[in-house]
CSV table of N, CA and C in Angstrom, one decimal:
chain,number,residue,atom,x,y,z
L,1,MET,N,0.9,-1.2,0.0
L,1,MET,CA,0.0,0.0,0.0
L,1,MET,C,0.9,1.2,0.0
L,2,SER,N,0.5,2.2,-0.8
L,2,SER,CA,1.2,3.5,-0.8
L,2,SER,C,0.2,4.6,-0.6
L,3,ILE,N,0.5,5.5,0.3
L,3,ILE,CA,-0.4,6.6,0.6
L,3,ILE,C,0.3,7.8,0.1
L,4,PHE,N,-0.5,8.6,-0.7
L,4,PHE,CA,-0.1,9.8,-1.3
L,4,PHE,C,-0.9,11.0,-0.8
L,5,PHE,N,-0.3,12.1,-0.6
L,5,PHE,CA,-1.0,13.4,-0.6
L,5,PHE,C,-0.6,14.1,-1.9
L,6,TYR,N,-1.6,14.5,-2.7
L,6,TYR,CA,-1.4,15.2,-3.9
L,6,TYR,C,-2.4,16.4,-3.9
L,7,GLY,N,-1.9,17.6,-3.9
L,7,GLY,CA,-2.8,18.7,-3.9
L,7,GLY,C,-2.0,20.0,-4.2
L,8,CYS,N,-2.8,21.1,-4.3
L,8,CYS,CA,-2.3,22.4,-4.5
L,8,CYS,C,-2.5,23.3,-3.3
L,9,ILE,N,-1.4,24.1,-3.0
L,9,ILE,CA,-1.5,25.0,-1.9
L,9,ILE,C,-1.1,26.4,-2.5
L,10,THR,N,-1.4,27.4,-1.7
L,10,THR,CA,-0.9,28.8,-2.0
L,10,THR,C,0.5,28.9,-1.5
L,11,LEU,N,1.2,30.0,-1.9
L,11,LEU,CA,2.5,30.2,-1.5
L,11,LEU,C,2.7,30.3,0.1
L,12,ASP,N,1.6,30.7,0.7
L,12,ASP,CA,1.6,30.8,2.2
L,12,ASP,C,1.0,29.6,2.8
L,13,GLY,N,0.9,28.5,2.1
L,13,GLY,CA,0.6,27.2,2.7
L,13,GLY,C,-0.8,26.8,2.9
L,14,TYR,N,-1.8,27.5,2.3
L,14,TYR,CA,-3.2,27.2,2.5
L,14,TYR,C,-3.8,26.3,1.4
L,15,LEU,N,-4.6,25.4,1.8
L,15,LEU,CA,-5.4,24.5,0.8
L,15,LEU,C,-6.7,25.2,0.3
L,16,ALA,N,-7.2,26.0,1.2
L,16,ALA,CA,-8.5,26.7,0.9
L,16,ALA,C,-8.5,28.0,1.6
L,17,ASP,N,-9.4,28.9,1.2
L,17,ASP,CA,-9.6,30.2,1.9
L,17,ASP,C,-10.3,30.0,3.2
L,18,LYS,N,-10.5,31.1,4.0
L,18,LYS,CA,-11.0,30.9,5.3
L,18,LYS,C,-12.5,30.4,5.3
L,19,ASN,N,-13.1,30.5,4.2
L,19,ASN,CA,-14.5,30.0,4.0
L,19,ASN,C,-14.5,28.6,3.4
L,20,HIS,N,-13.3,28.0,3.3
L,20,HIS,CA,-13.1,26.7,2.6
L,20,HIS,C,-13.3,26.7,1.1
L,21,GLY,N,-13.2,27.9,0.6
L,21,GLY,CA,-13.4,28.1,-0.9
L,21,GLY,C,-12.1,27.8,-1.7
L,22,LEU,N,-12.3,27.4,-2.9
L,22,LEU,CA,-11.2,27.1,-3.8
L,22,LEU,C,-11.2,28.1,-5.0
L,23,ASP,N,-11.9,29.2,-5.0
L,23,ASP,CA,-11.9,30.1,-6.1
L,23,ASP,C,-10.5,30.5,-6.5
L,24,TRP,N,-9.6,30.7,-5.5
L,24,TRP,CA,-8.2,31.1,-5.8
L,24,TRP,C,-7.6,30.1,-6.7
L,25,LEU,N,-7.9,28.8,-6.6
L,25,LEU,CA,-7.3,27.8,-7.4
L,25,LEU,C,-7.9,27.7,-8.8
L,26,CYS,N,-9.2,27.8,-8.8
L,26,CYS,CA,-9.9,27.7,-10.1
L,26,CYS,C,-9.5,28.9,-11.0
L,27,GLN,N,-9.2,30.1,-10.4
L,27,GLN,CA,-8.8,31.2,-11.2
L,27,GLN,C,-7.3,31.3,-11.5
L,28,THR,N,-6.6,30.3,-11.0
L,28,THR,CA,-5.1,30.3,-11.3
L,28,THR,C,-4.8,29.4,-12.4
L,29,GLY,N,-5.5,28.3,-12.6
L,29,GLY,CA,-5.1,27.3,-13.7
L,29,GLY,C,-6.0,26.1,-13.6
L,30,THR,N,-5.7,25.1,-14.5
L,30,THR,CA,-6.5,23.9,-14.6
L,30,THR,C,-5.7,22.7,-14.4
L,31,THR,N,-6.3,21.6,-14.2
L,31,THR,CA,-5.6,20.3,-14.1
L,31,THR,C,-4.9,19.9,-15.4
L,32,GLU,N,-5.4,20.4,-16.5
L,32,GLU,CA,-4.8,20.1,-17.8
L,32,GLU,C,-3.3,20.6,-17.9
L,33,GLU,N,-3.1,21.6,-17.1
L,33,GLU,CA,-1.7,22.2,-17.1
L,33,GLU,C,-0.7,21.5,-16.2
L,34,THR,N,-1.2,20.4,-15.5
L,34,THR,CA,-0.4,19.7,-14.6
L,34,THR,C,-0.2,18.2,-15.0
L,35,GLY,N,0.4,17.4,-14.1
L,35,GLY,CA,0.5,16.0,-14.3
L,35,GLY,C,-0.6,15.2,-13.6
L,36,TYR,N,-1.7,15.9,-13.4
L,36,TYR,CA,-2.8,15.3,-12.6
L,36,TYR,C,-3.3,14.0,-13.3
L,37,ALA,N,-3.5,14.0,-14.6
L,37,ALA,CA,-4.1,12.8,-15.3
L,37,ALA,C,-3.3,11.6,-15.1
L,38,ASP,N,-2.0,11.7,-15.2
L,38,ASP,CA,-1.1,10.6,-15.0
L,38,ASP,C,-1.1,10.1,-13.6
L,39,PHE,N,-1.1,11.1,-12.7
L,39,PHE,CA,-1.2,10.7,-11.2
L,39,PHE,C,-2.5,9.9,-11.0
L,40,TYR,N,-3.6,10.5,-11.4
L,40,TYR,CA,-4.9,9.9,-11.1
L,40,TYR,C,-5.0,8.4,-11.6
L,41,ARG,N,-4.5,8.2,-12.8
L,41,ARG,CA,-4.5,6.8,-13.4
L,41,ARG,C,-3.9,5.8,-12.5
L,42,GLY,N,-3.0,6.2,-11.6
L,42,GLY,CA,-2.3,5.3,-10.7
L,42,GLY,C,-3.0,5.1,-9.4
L,43,MET,N,-4.1,5.8,-9.1
L,43,MET,CA,-4.7,5.7,-7.8
L,43,MET,C,-5.9,4.7,-7.9
L,44,ASP,N,-6.1,4.0,-6.7
L,44,ASP,CA,-7.2,3.1,-6.5
L,44,ASP,C,-8.3,3.6,-5.7
L,45,ILE,N,-7.9,4.4,-4.6
L,45,ILE,CA,-8.8,4.9,-3.6
L,45,ILE,C,-8.5,6.4,-3.3
L,46,THR,N,-9.6,7.2,-3.2
L,46,THR,CA,-9.4,8.5,-2.7
L,46,THR,C,-10.0,8.6,-1.3
L,47,LEU,N,-9.4,9.4,-0.4
L,47,LEU,CA,-9.9,9.7,0.9
L,47,LEU,C,-10.0,11.2,1.1
L,48,MET,N,-11.1,11.6,1.6
L,48,MET,CA,-11.3,13.0,1.8
L,48,MET,C,-12.3,13.3,3.0
L,49,GLY,N,-12.2,14.5,3.5
L,49,GLY,CA,-13.2,14.9,4.5
L,49,GLY,C,-14.4,15.5,3.9
L,50,LYS,N,-15.4,15.7,4.7
L,50,LYS,CA,-16.7,16.2,4.2
L,50,LYS,C,-16.5,17.6,3.5
L,51,ARG,N,-15.7,18.5,4.1
L,51,ARG,CA,-15.6,19.8,3.6
L,51,ARG,C,-14.9,19.8,2.2
L,52,THR,N,-14.0,18.9,2.0
L,52,THR,CA,-13.4,18.7,0.7
L,52,THR,C,-14.4,18.2,-0.3
L,53,PHE,N,-15.2,17.3,0.1
L,53,PHE,CA,-16.3,16.7,-0.7
L,53,PHE,C,-17.3,17.8,-1.1
L,54,LEU,N,-17.7,18.6,-0.1
L,54,LEU,CA,-18.6,19.7,-0.4
L,54,LEU,C,-18.0,20.8,-1.4
L,55,ALA,N,-16.7,21.1,-1.2
L,55,ALA,CA,-16.1,22.0,-2.1
L,55,ALA,C,-16.1,21.4,-3.5
L,56,LEU,N,-15.8,20.2,-3.6
L,56,LEU,CA,-15.8,19.5,-4.9
L,56,LEU,C,-17.2,19.5,-5.5
L,57,ALA,N,-18.2,19.2,-4.7
L,57,ALA,CA,-19.6,19.2,-5.2
L,57,ALA,C,-20.1,20.6,-5.7
L,58,GLN,N,-19.5,21.6,-5.1
L,58,GLN,CA,-19.9,23.0,-5.5
L,58,GLN,C,-19.4,23.3,-6.9
L,59,MET,N,-18.3,22.6,-7.4
L,59,MET,CA,-17.8,22.8,-8.7
L,59,MET,C,-18.4,22.0,-9.8
L,60,GLY,N,-19.3,21.1,-9.4
L,60,GLY,CA,-20.0,20.2,-10.4
L,60,GLY,C,-20.2,18.8,-9.8
L,61,ASP,N,-20.4,17.9,-10.7
L,61,ASP,CA,-20.7,16.5,-10.2
L,61,ASP,C,-19.4,15.8,-9.8
L,62,PRO,N,-19.3,15.4,-8.5
L,62,PRO,CA,-18.0,14.8,-8.1
L,62,PRO,C,-17.7,13.5,-8.8
L,63,ALA,N,-18.8,12.8,-9.2
L,63,ALA,CA,-18.6,11.5,-9.9
L,63,ALA,C,-17.8,11.6,-11.2
L,64,THR,N,-17.9,12.8,-11.8
L,64,THR,CA,-17.2,13.0,-13.1
L,64,THR,C,-15.7,13.3,-12.8
L,65,VAL,N,-15.4,13.8,-11.6
L,65,VAL,CA,-14.0,14.2,-11.3
L,65,VAL,C,-13.2,12.9,-10.9
L,66,TYR,N,-13.8,12.0,-10.2
L,66,TYR,CA,-13.2,10.8,-9.7
L,66,TYR,C,-13.9,9.5,-10.2
L,67,PRO,N,-14.0,9.3,-11.5
L,67,PRO,CA,-14.8,8.2,-12.0
L,67,PRO,C,-14.3,6.8,-11.8
L,68,THR,N,-13.0,6.6,-11.6
L,68,THR,CA,-12.4,5.3,-11.6
L,68,THR,C,-11.9,4.8,-10.3
L,69,THR,N,-11.9,5.6,-9.3
L,69,THR,CA,-11.5,5.3,-8.0
L,69,THR,C,-12.6,5.0,-7.0
L,70,GLN,N,-12.3,4.2,-6.0
L,70,GLN,CA,-13.2,4.0,-4.9
L,70,GLN,C,-13.1,5.3,-4.0
L,71,ASN,N,-14.1,6.0,-3.8
L,71,ASN,CA,-14.1,7.3,-3.2
L,71,ASN,C,-14.7,7.3,-1.8
L,72,ILE,N,-13.9,7.6,-0.8
L,72,ILE,CA,-14.3,7.6,0.6
L,72,ILE,C,-14.4,9.0,1.2
L,73,VAL,N,-15.5,9.3,1.8
L,73,VAL,CA,-15.6,10.6,2.5
L,73,VAL,C,-15.8,10.4,4.0
L,74,PHE,N,-14.9,10.9,4.8
L,74,PHE,CA,-15.1,10.8,6.2
L,74,PHE,C,-16.1,11.9,6.7
L,75,THR,N,-17.2,11.4,7.2
L,75,THR,CA,-18.3,12.3,7.6
L,75,THR,C,-19.2,11.5,8.6
L,76,HIS,N,-19.9,12.3,9.4
L,76,HIS,CA,-20.9,11.7,10.3
L,76,HIS,C,-22.3,11.7,9.8
L,77,THR,N,-22.4,12.2,8.5
L,77,THR,CA,-23.8,12.2,7.9
L,77,THR,C,-23.8,11.4,6.7
L,78,ALA,N,-25.0,11.0,6.2
L,78,ALA,CA,-25.1,10.2,5.0
L,78,ALA,C,-24.8,11.1,3.8
L,79,LEU,N,-24.4,10.4,2.7
L,79,LEU,CA,-24.1,11.1,1.5
L,79,LEU,C,-25.1,10.5,0.4
L,80,ASP,N,-25.6,11.4,-0.4
L,80,ASP,CA,-26.5,11.0,-1.5
L,80,ASP,C,-25.7,11.3,-2.8
L,81,GLN,N,-24.6,10.6,-3.0
L,81,GLN,CA,-23.8,10.9,-4.2
L,81,GLN,C,-23.3,9.5,-4.7
L,82,GLU,N,-23.7,9.2,-5.9
L,82,GLU,CA,-23.2,8.0,-6.5
L,82,GLU,C,-21.7,8.0,-6.7
L,83,GLY,N,-21.0,6.9,-6.3
L,83,GLY,CA,-19.6,6.8,-6.5
L,83,GLY,C,-18.8,7.2,-5.2
L,84,PHE,N,-19.5,7.6,-4.2
L,84,PHE,CA,-18.9,8.1,-3.0
L,84,PHE,C,-19.5,7.4,-1.8
L,85,THR,N,-18.6,6.9,-0.8
L,85,THR,CA,-19.1,6.2,0.3
L,85,THR,C,-18.8,7.0,1.6
L,86,ALA,N,-19.8,7.2,2.4
L,86,ALA,CA,-19.6,7.9,3.7
L,86,ALA,C,-19.0,6.9,4.7
L,87,VAL,N,-18.0,7.4,5.4
L,87,VAL,CA,-17.4,6.5,6.5
L,87,VAL,C,-17.2,7.4,7.7
L,88,SER,N,-17.5,7.0,8.9
L,88,SER,CA,-17.2,7.7,10.1
L,88,SER,C,-16.1,6.9,10.8
L,89,GLY,N,-15.4,7.6,11.7
L,89,GLY,CA,-14.3,7.0,12.4
L,89,GLY,C,-13.0,7.5,12.1
L,90,ASP,N,-12.0,6.8,12.6
L,90,ASP,CA,-10.6,7.2,12.5
L,90,ASP,C,-10.0,6.8,11.2
L,91,PRO,N,-9.4,7.8,10.4
L,91,PRO,CA,-8.8,7.5,9.2
L,91,PRO,C,-7.7,6.5,9.3
L,92,VAL,N,-6.9,6.5,10.3
L,92,VAL,CA,-5.8,5.5,10.5
L,92,VAL,C,-6.4,4.1,10.6
L,93,ASP,N,-7.4,3.9,11.4
L,93,ASP,CA,-8.0,2.5,11.5
L,93,ASP,C,-8.6,2.1,10.2
L,94,PHE,N,-9.2,3.0,9.5
L,94,PHE,CA,-9.8,2.7,8.2
L,94,PHE,C,-8.8,2.3,7.2
L,95,VAL,N,-7.7,3.0,7.1
L,95,VAL,CA,-6.6,2.7,6.1
L,95,VAL,C,-6.0,1.4,6.5
L,96,LYS,N,-5.8,1.1,7.7
L,96,LYS,CA,-5.2,-0.2,8.1
L,96,LYS,C,-6.0,-1.3,7.7
L,97,GLY,N,-7.3,-1.1,7.5
L,97,GLY,CA,-8.2,-2.2,7.0
L,97,GLY,C,-8.3,-2.4,5.5
L,98,LEU,N,-7.6,-1.5,4.8
L,98,LEU,CA,-7.7,-1.6,3.3
L,98,LEU,C,-6.7,-2.7,2.8
L,99,GLU,N,-6.9,-3.1,1.6
L,99,GLU,CA,-6.0,-4.1,0.9
L,99,GLU,C,-4.7,-3.5,0.8
L,100,GLN,N,-3.6,-4.3,0.9
L,100,GLN,CA,-2.3,-3.8,0.9
L,100,GLN,C,-1.7,-3.4,-0.4
L,101,ASP,N,-2.4,-3.8,-1.5
L,101,ASP,CA,-1.9,-3.6,-2.9
L,101,ASP,C,-2.5,-2.3,-3.5
L,102,LYS,N,-3.1,-1.5,-2.7
L,102,LYS,CA,-3.8,-0.3,-3.3
L,102,LYS,C,-3.0,1.0,-3.1
L,103,ASN,N,-3.2,1.9,-4.1
L,103,ASN,CA,-2.6,3.2,-4.0
L,103,ASN,C,-3.7,4.1,-3.5
L,104,ILE,N,-3.4,4.8,-2.4
L,104,ILE,CA,-4.4,5.7,-1.8
L,104,ILE,C,-4.0,7.1,-1.9
L,105,TRP,N,-5.0,7.9,-2.3
L,105,TRP,CA,-4.7,9.4,-2.5
L,105,TRP,C,-5.5,10.1,-1.4
L,106,VAL,N,-4.9,10.8,-0.5
L,106,VAL,CA,-5.5,11.7,0.4
L,106,VAL,C,-5.8,13.0,-0.3
L,107,VAL,N,-7.0,13.3,-0.5
L,107,VAL,CA,-7.5,14.5,-1.3
L,107,VAL,C,-7.8,15.6,-0.2
L,108,GLY,N,-7.3,16.7,-0.4
L,108,GLY,CA,-7.7,17.9,0.4
L,108,GLY,C,-7.3,17.8,1.9
L,109,GLY,N,-8.2,18.1,2.7
L,109,GLY,CA,-8.0,18.6,4.1
L,109,GLY,C,-7.2,17.8,5.1
L,110,ASN,N,-6.8,18.6,6.1
L,110,ASN,CA,-5.9,18.0,7.1
L,110,ASN,C,-6.6,17.2,8.1
L,111,THR,N,-7.9,17.1,8.2
L,111,THR,CA,-8.6,16.2,9.1
L,111,THR,C,-8.3,14.7,8.8
L,112,VAL,N,-8.1,14.4,7.5
L,112,VAL,CA,-7.7,13.1,7.1
L,112,VAL,C,-6.2,13.0,7.1
L,113,LEU,N,-5.5,14.0,6.5
L,113,LEU,CA,-4.0,13.9,6.4
L,113,LEU,C,-3.3,13.9,7.7
L,114,ALA,N,-3.7,14.8,8.6
L,114,ALA,CA,-2.9,14.9,9.9
L,114,ALA,C,-2.8,13.6,10.7
L,115,PRO,N,-3.8,12.8,10.9
L,115,PRO,CA,-3.6,11.6,11.7
L,115,PRO,C,-2.8,10.5,10.9
L,116,LEU,N,-2.8,10.5,9.6
L,116,LEU,CA,-2.0,9.6,8.8
L,116,LEU,C,-0.5,10.0,8.9
L,117,LEU,N,-0.3,11.3,8.8
L,117,LEU,CA,1.1,11.8,9.0
L,117,LEU,C,1.6,11.5,10.4
L,118,GLU,N,0.8,11.7,11.4
L,118,GLU,CA,1.2,11.4,12.8
L,118,GLU,C,1.6,10.0,13.0
L,119,GLN,N,1.0,9.1,12.2
L,119,GLN,CA,1.3,7.6,12.3
L,119,GLN,C,2.4,7.2,11.2
L,120,ASP,N,3.0,8.2,10.6
L,120,ASP,CA,4.0,7.9,9.5
L,120,ASP,C,3.5,7.0,8.4
L,121,MET,N,2.3,7.2,8.0
L,121,MET,CA,1.7,6.4,7.0
L,121,MET,C,1.7,7.0,5.6
L,122,VAL,N,2.0,8.3,5.5
L,122,VAL,CA,2.0,9.0,4.2
L,122,VAL,C,3.4,8.8,3.7
L,123,GLU,N,3.5,8.2,2.5
L,123,GLU,CA,4.8,7.9,1.9
L,123,GLU,C,5.2,8.9,0.8
L,124,HIS,N,4.3,9.6,0.2
L,124,HIS,CA,4.6,10.5,-0.9
L,124,HIS,C,3.7,11.8,-0.7
L,125,ILE,N,4.4,12.9,-0.9
L,125,ILE,CA,3.7,14.2,-0.9
L,125,ILE,C,4.0,14.9,-2.2
L,126,ILE,N,3.0,15.2,-3.0
L,126,ILE,CA,3.2,15.9,-4.2
L,126,ILE,C,2.4,17.2,-4.1
L,127,LEU,N,3.2,18.3,-4.0
L,127,LEU,CA,2.6,19.6,-3.8
L,127,LEU,C,2.7,20.5,-5.0
L,128,GLN,N,1.6,21.0,-5.4
L,128,GLN,CA,1.7,22.0,-6.5
L,128,GLN,C,1.5,23.4,-5.7
L,129,VAL,N,2.3,24.3,-6.0
L,129,VAL,CA,2.3,25.6,-5.3
L,129,VAL,C,1.8,26.6,-6.3
L,130,ALA,N,0.7,27.3,-6.0
L,130,ALA,CA,0.2,28.3,-6.8
L,130,ALA,C,0.7,29.7,-6.4
L,131,PRO,N,0.9,30.6,-7.4
L,131,PRO,CA,1.4,31.9,-7.1
L,131,PRO,C,0.4,32.8,-6.5
L,132,VAL,N,-0.1,32.4,-5.4
L,132,VAL,CA,-1.2,33.2,-4.7
L,132,VAL,C,-0.9,33.3,-3.2
L,133,LEU,N,-1.2,34.4,-2.6
L,133,LEU,CA,-1.1,34.6,-1.2
L,133,LEU,C,-2.5,34.9,-0.7
L,134,LEU,N,-3.0,34.1,0.3
L,134,LEU,CA,-4.3,34.3,0.9
L,134,LEU,C,-4.2,35.1,2.2
L,135,GLY,N,-3.2,34.9,2.9
L,135,GLY,CA,-3.1,35.6,4.2
L,135,GLY,C,-3.8,34.9,5.4
L,136,ALA,N,-4.8,34.1,5.0
L,136,ALA,CA,-5.5,33.3,6.0
L,136,ALA,C,-6.3,32.2,5.3
L,137,GLY,N,-6.6,31.1,6.0
L,137,GLY,CA,-7.3,30.0,5.3
L,137,GLY,C,-7.1,28.7,6.0
L,138,VAL,N,-7.3,27.6,5.3
L,138,VAL,CA,-7.2,26.3,5.8
L,138,VAL,C,-5.8,25.8,5.5
L,139,PRO,N,-4.9,25.6,6.6
L,139,PRO,CA,-3.6,25.2,6.3
L,139,PRO,C,-3.5,23.8,5.9
L,140,LEU,N,-2.5,23.4,5.1
L,140,LEU,CA,-2.3,22.1,4.7
L,140,LEU,C,-1.9,21.2,5.9
L,141,PHE,N,-0.9,21.6,6.7
L,141,PHE,CA,-0.4,20.8,7.7
L,141,PHE,C,-0.8,21.2,9.1
L,142,SER,N,-1.4,20.3,9.9
L,142,SER,CA,-1.8,20.6,11.2
L,142,SER,C,-1.6,19.4,12.1
L,143,GLN,N,-0.7,18.5,11.8
L,143,GLN,CA,-0.5,17.3,12.6
L,143,GLN,C,0.2,17.7,13.9
L,144,ALA,N,0.2,16.8,14.8
L,144,ALA,CA,0.8,17.1,16.1
L,144,ALA,C,2.3,17.3,15.9
L,145,GLU,N,2.9,18.0,16.8
L,145,GLU,CA,4.3,18.3,16.7
L,145,GLU,C,5.1,17.0,16.6
L,146,GLY,N,6.1,17.0,15.8
L,146,GLY,CA,6.9,15.8,15.6
L,146,GLY,C,7.6,15.9,14.3
L,147,LEU,N,8.9,15.6,14.3
L,147,LEU,CA,9.7,15.7,13.1
L,147,LEU,C,9.3,14.6,12.1
L,148,LYS,N,9.1,15.0,10.8
L,148,LYS,CA,8.8,14.1,9.7
L,148,LYS,C,9.7,14.6,8.6
L,149,ARG,N,10.4,13.6,8.1
L,149,ARG,CA,11.4,13.9,7.0
L,149,ARG,C,10.9,13.3,5.7
L,150,PHE,N,11.1,14.0,4.6
L,150,PHE,CA,10.8,13.6,3.3
L,150,PHE,C,12.0,13.9,2.4
L,151,ARG,N,12.2,13.2,1.3
L,151,ARG,CA,13.3,13.4,0.4
L,151,ARG,C,12.7,14.0,-0.9
L,152,LEU,N,13.3,15.1,-1.4
L,152,LEU,CA,12.9,15.8,-2.6
L,152,LEU,C,13.3,14.9,-3.8
L,153,GLU,N,12.3,14.4,-4.6
L,153,GLU,CA,12.5,13.5,-5.7
L,153,GLU,C,12.5,14.3,-7.0
L,154,ASP,N,11.7,15.4,-7.1
L,154,ASP,CA,11.6,16.1,-8.4
L,154,ASP,C,11.0,17.4,-8.2
L,155,VAL,N,11.3,18.3,-9.1
L,155,VAL,CA,10.7,19.6,-9.2
L,155,VAL,C,10.3,19.9,-10.6
L,156,ARG,N,9.0,20.2,-10.8
L,156,ARG,CA,8.5,20.4,-12.2
L,156,ARG,C,7.8,21.8,-12.2
L,157,ARG,N,7.7,22.3,-13.4
L,157,ARG,CA,6.9,23.5,-13.7
L,157,ARG,C,5.8,23.2,-14.6
L,158,TYR,N,4.5,23.6,-14.2
L,158,TYR,CA,3.3,23.4,-15.0
L,158,TYR,C,2.7,24.8,-15.1
L,159,GLY,N,2.9,25.5,-16.1
L,159,GLY,CA,2.3,26.8,-16.3
L,159,GLY,C,2.7,27.7,-15.1
L,160,ALA,N,1.7,28.2,-14.4
L,160,ALA,CA,2.0,29.0,-13.2
L,160,ALA,C,2.3,28.3,-11.9
L,161,PHE,N,2.2,26.9,-12.0
L,161,PHE,CA,2.4,26.1,-10.8
L,161,PHE,C,3.8,25.5,-10.7
L,162,ALA,N,4.4,25.5,-9.5
L,162,ALA,CA,5.6,24.7,-9.3
L,162,ALA,C,5.1,23.4,-8.5
L,163,GLU,N,5.7,22.3,-9.0
L,163,GLU,CA,5.3,21.0,-8.4
L,163,GLU,C,6.5,20.4,-7.7
L,164,LEU,N,6.4,20.1,-6.4
L,164,LEU,CA,7.4,19.5,-5.6
L,164,LEU,C,7.0,18.1,-5.3
L,165,VAL,N,7.9,17.1,-5.6
L,165,VAL,CA,7.6,15.7,-5.4
L,165,VAL,C,8.5,15.2,-4.3
L,166,TYR,N,7.9,14.7,-3.2
L,166,TYR,CA,8.6,14.2,-2.1
L,166,TYR,C,8.3,12.8,-1.8
L,167,SER,N,9.2,12.0,-1.2
L,167,SER,CA,8.9,10.6,-0.8
L,167,SER,C,9.6,10.4,0.6
L,168,LYS,N,9.2,9.5,1.3
L,168,LYS,CA,9.8,9.2,2.6
L,168,LYS,C,11.2,8.5,2.3
L,169,PRO,N,12.2,8.9,3.0
L,169,PRO,CA,13.5,8.3,2.8
L,169,PRO,C,13.6,6.8,3.0
């Protein structure tokens, strides 16, 4: 099993604005300008929190965005969206119960990412950095204090975005 975080942040480290909006990202560029399609083809499962799912749903039909993966949303409420499964509970325990031959993509927020980082389960971090400063918002990293090291594997440029590819040493 390999666990990836793949996402875009602002220069000042935010995933979303203070209202959990992604307008800053949509106005900066598109996935066609990045290596997203190649990355997505290699994924089996997506994991996201409810706020990430809701932001995705505001942009259109989420099923068209993630059509070939098993899509898990951590939430305490039911979902009425084909192709997405609502799960409550601890992301770490959930991931430990998954098949070992799957590639797992942590999409969006830190409520799913932080506990996986705390348990040293995230093996790859692929960050696209947008040339935007928000000044406030939803930060990418919020795990408990503790040193985590990653090795820089590659740096790429996609239009306005810089992509940093990291793996665990």
